[in-house]
Amino acid sequence: EAQVTQNPRYLITVTGKKLTVTCSQNMNHEYMSWYRQDPGLGLRQIYYSMNVEVTDKGDVPEGYKVSRKEKRNFPLILESPSPNQTSLYFCASSLSTPGQGYEQYFGPGTRLTVT
Amino acid sequence: SQQGEEDPQALSIQEGENATMNCSYKTSINNLQWYRQNSGRGLVHLILIRSNEREKHSGRLRVTLDTSKKSSSLLITASRAADTASYFCATPSGSARQLTFGSGTQLTVLP
């Protein structure tokens, strides 16, 4: 089954404790991205990757890191989480860039709370 | 940056009625997508319309695109309670390497 998986689904952590949210897709997609969703602010793109070892900042990259060492995986790293990073996070993948007109496949989401 | 703005923010209708949602965007695009999100879950792609298309159908969905007005509409016909969800439009941005989502319309279909 074609899918995007994220782990963990729920995470409560404390300020400053490094964490990683994993994302994996089994569709051989080139394009992957991370979004955060906050009430009243909608979905905002954090980082995206057009292929292995090619990553770029989205609209809200501060406080986040990503890596793309393998095509299928695109982890999101919070080196020193802060309460304003409490949010619902989504990973997504598609065959190619949005400009090419390919649908995005979304993971189930990770609800992160930073206290 | 907020590329798409949706209208209305919330819509409540009876089962069997049609629901229309609108999306406006700011810059020139070559395609526009619509997604659905059930509460707190991942988004699901509904339909994509390209800039050279004016209208597209998929089942009970009809999407229109007016590039001169920089707007799109999503019509759901004969709505069902299961259509209750948030609906988002999304457009390419950032040299077409990013996807920017609208603010969404919360649709409630009452049985």
Tab-separated table of C-alpha atoms in Angstrom:
chain	number	residue	atom	x	y	z
A	1	GLU	CA	0.000	0.000	0.000
A	2	ALA	CA	1.323	3.421	-0.993
A	3	GLN	CA	1.801	5.471	2.108
A	4	VAL	CA	3.697	8.056	4.098
A	5	THR	CA	4.433	7.066	7.667
A	6	GLN	CA	5.430	9.315	10.538
A	7	ASN	CA	6.659	8.471	14.005
A	8	PRO	CA	5.858	9.172	16.699
A	9	ARG	CA	2.209	10.118	16.298
A	10	TYR	CA	2.102	11.903	19.636
A	11	LEU	CA	4.971	13.383	21.589
A	12	ILE	CA	5.150	15.432	24.760
A	13	THR	CA	8.578	16.778	25.583
A	14	VAL	CA	10.315	19.507	27.542
A	15	THR	CA	12.021	22.649	26.336
A	16	GLY	CA	15.512	22.042	25.032
A	17	LYS	CA	15.400	18.260	24.705
A	18	LYS	CA	16.403	17.321	21.177
A	19	LEU	CA	13.929	15.243	19.239
A	20	THR	CA	13.497	13.716	15.810
A	21	VAL	CA	10.273	12.988	13.979
A	22	THR	CA	10.756	10.380	11.299
A	23	CYS	CA	9.041	10.321	7.934
A	24	SER	CA	9.197	7.559	5.361
A	25	GLN	CA	7.475	6.999	2.008
A	26	ASN	CA	7.330	3.844	-0.099
A	27	MET	CA	6.414	5.418	-3.446
A	28	ASN	CA	9.895	6.328	-4.696
A	29	HIS	CA	8.887	9.988	-4.624
A	30	GLU	CA	11.521	12.607	-5.266
A	31	TYR	CA	9.831	15.503	-3.469
A	32	MET	CA	9.240	15.479	0.285
A	33	SER	CA	8.272	18.229	2.667
A	34	TRP	CA	7.314	19.071	6.218
A	35	TYR	CA	4.417	21.274	7.282
A	36	ARG	CA	3.135	22.509	10.568
A	37	GLN	CA	-0.505	23.249	11.174
A	38	ASP	CA	-1.640	25.724	13.794
A	39	PRO	CA	-5.134	27.065	14.522
A	40	GLY	CA	-5.777	30.266	12.624
A	41	LEU	CA	-2.519	29.983	10.682
A	42	GLY	CA	-3.282	27.014	8.464
A	43	LEU	CA	-0.551	24.794	7.028
A	44	ARG	CA	2.865	26.308	6.633
A	45	GLN	CA	5.786	24.645	4.942
A	46	ILE	CA	8.883	24.180	7.090
A	47	TYR	CA	11.382	22.501	4.766
A	48	TYR	CA	11.259	20.639	1.512
A	49	SER	CA	13.553	18.356	-0.443
A	50	MET	CA	13.616	17.866	-4.189
A	51	ASN	CA	15.854	14.812	-4.036
A	52	VAL	CA	18.539	13.048	-2.034
A	53	GLU	CA	20.926	15.554	-0.439
A	54	VAL	CA	18.868	18.479	-1.787
A	55	THR	CA	16.934	20.370	0.875
A	56	ASP	CA	15.680	23.919	1.136
A	57	LYS	CA	13.894	26.178	3.578
A	58	GLY	CA	10.190	26.709	3.426
A	59	ASP	CA	8.278	29.547	5.014
A	60	VAL	CA	8.956	28.774	8.685
A	61	PRO	CA	12.332	26.965	8.965
A	62	GLU	CA	13.645	28.581	12.175
A	63	GLY	CA	14.324	26.032	14.906
A	64	TYR	CA	14.165	23.032	12.575
A	65	LYS	CA	16.628	20.891	10.655
A	66	VAL	CA	16.111	18.185	8.081
A	67	SER	CA	18.209	15.694	6.194
A	68	ARG	CA	17.668	13.586	3.091
A	69	LYS	CA	20.291	10.867	3.012
A	70	GLU	CA	17.987	8.310	1.431
A	71	LYS	CA	15.174	8.868	-1.003
A	72	ARG	CA	12.527	7.321	1.216
A	73	ASN	CA	13.321	9.097	4.496
A	74	PHE	CA	13.059	12.736	5.476
A	75	PRO	CA	13.419	13.226	9.241
A	76	LEU	CA	12.570	16.491	10.976
A	77	ILE	CA	14.930	17.454	13.780
A	78	LEU	CA	14.253	19.906	16.579
A	79	GLU	CA	17.608	20.452	18.249
A	80	SER	CA	16.276	22.601	21.091
A	81	PRO	CA	12.482	22.568	21.071
A	82	SER	CA	10.598	25.519	22.499
A	83	PRO	CA	6.921	25.880	23.457
A	84	ASN	CA	6.164	27.843	20.270
A	85	GLN	CA	6.941	24.670	18.325
A	86	THR	CA	3.942	22.962	19.848
A	87	SER	CA	1.958	22.073	16.783
A	88	LEU	CA	0.585	19.387	14.491
A	89	TYR	CA	3.249	18.308	12.004
A	90	PHE	CA	2.717	16.661	8.648
A	91	CYS	CA	5.157	15.040	6.297
A	92	ALA	CA	4.201	14.803	2.631
A	93	SER	CA	5.678	13.425	-0.560
A	94	SER	CA	5.028	13.650	-4.285
A	95	LEU	CA	6.594	12.505	-7.535
A	96	SER	CA	8.005	15.917	-8.258
A	97	THR	CA	7.735	19.581	-7.367
A	98	PRO	CA	4.379	21.356	-6.916
A	99	GLY	CA	4.976	23.321	-10.081
A	100	GLN	CA	4.864	20.075	-12.018
A	101	GLY	CA	1.350	19.455	-10.777
A	102	TYR	CA	1.677	16.275	-8.753
A	103	GLU	CA	-0.517	15.492	-5.802
A	104	GLN	CA	0.977	15.403	-2.352
A	105	TYR	CA	0.561	12.319	-0.197
A	106	PHE	CA	0.349	13.212	3.481
A	107	GLY	CA	1.342	11.268	6.539
A	108	PRO	CA	-1.070	10.900	9.470
A	109	GLY	CA	0.492	13.717	11.466
A	110	THR	CA	2.535	14.078	14.639
A	111	ARG	CA	1.064	16.061	17.475
A	112	LEU	CA	3.937	17.635	19.383
A	113	THR	CA	3.620	19.388	22.726
A	114	VAL	CA	6.636	21.192	24.185
A	115	THR	CA	6.322	22.222	27.826
B	1	SER	CA	3.352	33.562	2.864
B	2	GLN	CA	-0.376	33.076	2.438
B	3	GLN	CA	-1.017	32.445	-1.217
B	4	GLY	CA	-4.617	31.262	-1.017
B	5	GLU	CA	-7.529	32.655	0.905
B	6	GLU	CA	-10.697	30.682	1.210
B	7	ASP	CA	-14.233	31.744	1.590
B	8	PRO	CA	-16.288	31.068	3.563
B	9	GLN	CA	-14.263	30.095	6.613
B	10	ALA	CA	-17.115	27.885	7.765
B	11	LEU	CA	-20.147	26.447	6.021
B	12	SER	CA	-22.996	24.431	7.465
B	13	ILE	CA	-25.546	22.728	5.209
B	14	GLN	CA	-28.092	19.933	5.250
B	15	GLU	CA	-27.381	16.542	3.754
B	16	GLY	CA	-28.319	16.494	0.083
B	17	GLU	CA	-27.566	20.174	-0.491
B	18	ASN	CA	-24.675	21.450	-2.546
B	19	ALA	CA	-21.632	23.082	-0.958
B	20	THR	CA	-19.522	25.695	-2.696
B	21	MET	CA	-16.151	26.891	-1.466
B	22	ASN	CA	-14.022	29.574	-3.028
B	23	CYS	CA	-10.305	30.156	-3.143
B	24	SER	CA	-8.437	33.250	-4.222
B	25	TYR	CA	-4.720	33.405	-4.833
B	26	LYS	CA	-2.218	36.137	-5.527
B	27	THR	CA	0.357	35.126	-8.103
B	28	SER	CA	0.221	33.407	-11.468
B	29	ILE	CA	0.017	29.648	-11.209
B	30	ASN	CA	0.079	26.678	-13.558
B	31	ASN	CA	-2.068	24.444	-11.382
B	32	LEU	CA	-4.261	24.491	-8.309
B	33	GLN	CA	-5.116	21.611	-6.043
B	34	TRP	CA	-7.859	20.924	-3.538
B	35	TYR	CA	-7.391	18.807	-0.417
B	36	ARG	CA	-9.674	17.535	2.305
B	37	GLN	CA	-8.763	17.073	5.952
B	38	ASN	CA	-10.836	15.199	8.458
B	39	SER	CA	-10.372	16.537	11.961
B	40	GLY	CA	-6.719	16.300	13.020
B	41	ARG	CA	-5.799	13.838	10.295
B	42	GLY	CA	-3.605	13.985	7.222
B	43	LEU	CA	-4.751	15.828	4.137
B	44	VAL	CA	-6.130	13.870	1.222
B	45	HIS	CA	-5.810	15.080	-2.352
B	46	LEU	CA	-9.143	15.607	-4.094
B	47	ILE	CA	-8.510	17.144	-7.481
B	48	LEU	CA	-5.987	19.133	-9.490
B	49	ILE	CA	-6.833	21.653	-12.173
B	50	ARG	CA	-4.271	23.110	-14.544
B	51	SER	CA	-4.156	26.696	-15.695
B	52	ASN	CA	-5.319	25.777	-19.192
B	53	GLU	CA	-8.453	24.136	-17.809
B	54	ARG	CA	-11.573	26.047	-16.801
B	55	GLU	CA	-13.524	23.238	-15.204
B	56	LYS	CA	-12.921	19.722	-14.019
B	57	HIS	CA	-15.153	17.031	-12.569
B	58	SER	CA	-14.476	14.075	-10.326
B	59	GLY	CA	-17.487	12.191	-9.026
B	60	ARG	CA	-19.544	14.659	-6.976
B	61	LEU	CA	-16.800	17.285	-7.160
B	62	ARG	CA	-16.638	20.113	-9.642
B	63	VAL	CA	-13.741	22.528	-9.672
B	64	THR	CA	-13.511	25.712	-11.669
B	65	LEU	CA	-10.531	27.940	-12.258
B	66	ASP	CA	-10.596	31.558	-13.407
B	67	THR	CA	-7.013	32.657	-13.947
B	68	SER	CA	-8.072	36.204	-14.870
B	69	LYS	CA	-9.649	36.619	-11.440
B	70	LYS	CA	-7.097	34.427	-9.706
B	71	SER	CA	-9.818	32.352	-8.143
B	72	SER	CA	-11.109	28.804	-7.972
B	73	SER	CA	-14.218	27.182	-6.611
B	74	LEU	CA	-14.978	23.709	-5.351
B	75	LEU	CA	-18.537	22.452	-5.591
B	76	ILE	CA	-19.631	19.319	-3.776
B	77	THR	CA	-23.001	18.148	-5.007
B	78	ALA	CA	-25.539	16.117	-3.031
B	79	SER	CA	-23.458	16.389	0.127
B	80	ARG	CA	-23.314	13.660	2.731
B	81	ALA	CA	-22.512	13.689	6.438
B	82	ALA	CA	-19.220	11.989	5.547
B	83	ASP	CA	-18.217	15.119	3.594
B	84	THR	CA	-17.857	16.973	6.896
B	85	ALA	CA	-14.233	18.107	6.880
B	86	SER	CA	-11.953	21.054	6.201
B	87	TYR	CA	-11.192	21.828	2.581
B	88	PHE	CA	-8.039	23.560	1.421
B	89	CYS	CA	-6.833	24.912	-1.858
B	90	ALA	CA	-3.110	24.771	-2.576
B	91	THR	CA	-0.982	26.498	-5.178
B	92	PRO	CA	2.686	26.340	-6.201
B	93	SER	CA	4.863	29.103	-4.823
B	94	GLY	CA	8.527	29.867	-4.275
B	95	SER	CA	9.521	29.371	-7.912
B	96	ALA	CA	7.044	26.482	-8.038
B	97	ARG	CA	9.149	24.432	-5.650
B	98	GLN	CA	6.832	24.971	-2.680
B	99	LEU	CA	3.155	24.394	-2.081
B	100	THR	CA	1.179	27.028	-0.232
B	101	PHE	CA	-2.167	26.234	1.327
B	102	GLY	CA	-5.152	28.455	1.802
B	103	SER	CA	-6.723	29.052	5.167
B	104	GLY	CA	-9.395	26.410	4.608
B	105	THR	CA	-13.166	26.107	4.742
B	106	GLN	CA	-14.706	24.054	7.529
B	107	LEU	CA	-17.700	22.250	6.048
B	108	THR	CA	-20.319	20.678	8.285
B	109	VAL	CA	-22.998	18.541	6.683
B	110	LEU	CA	-25.912	17.930	8.993
B	111	PRO	CA	-27.798	14.634	8.673
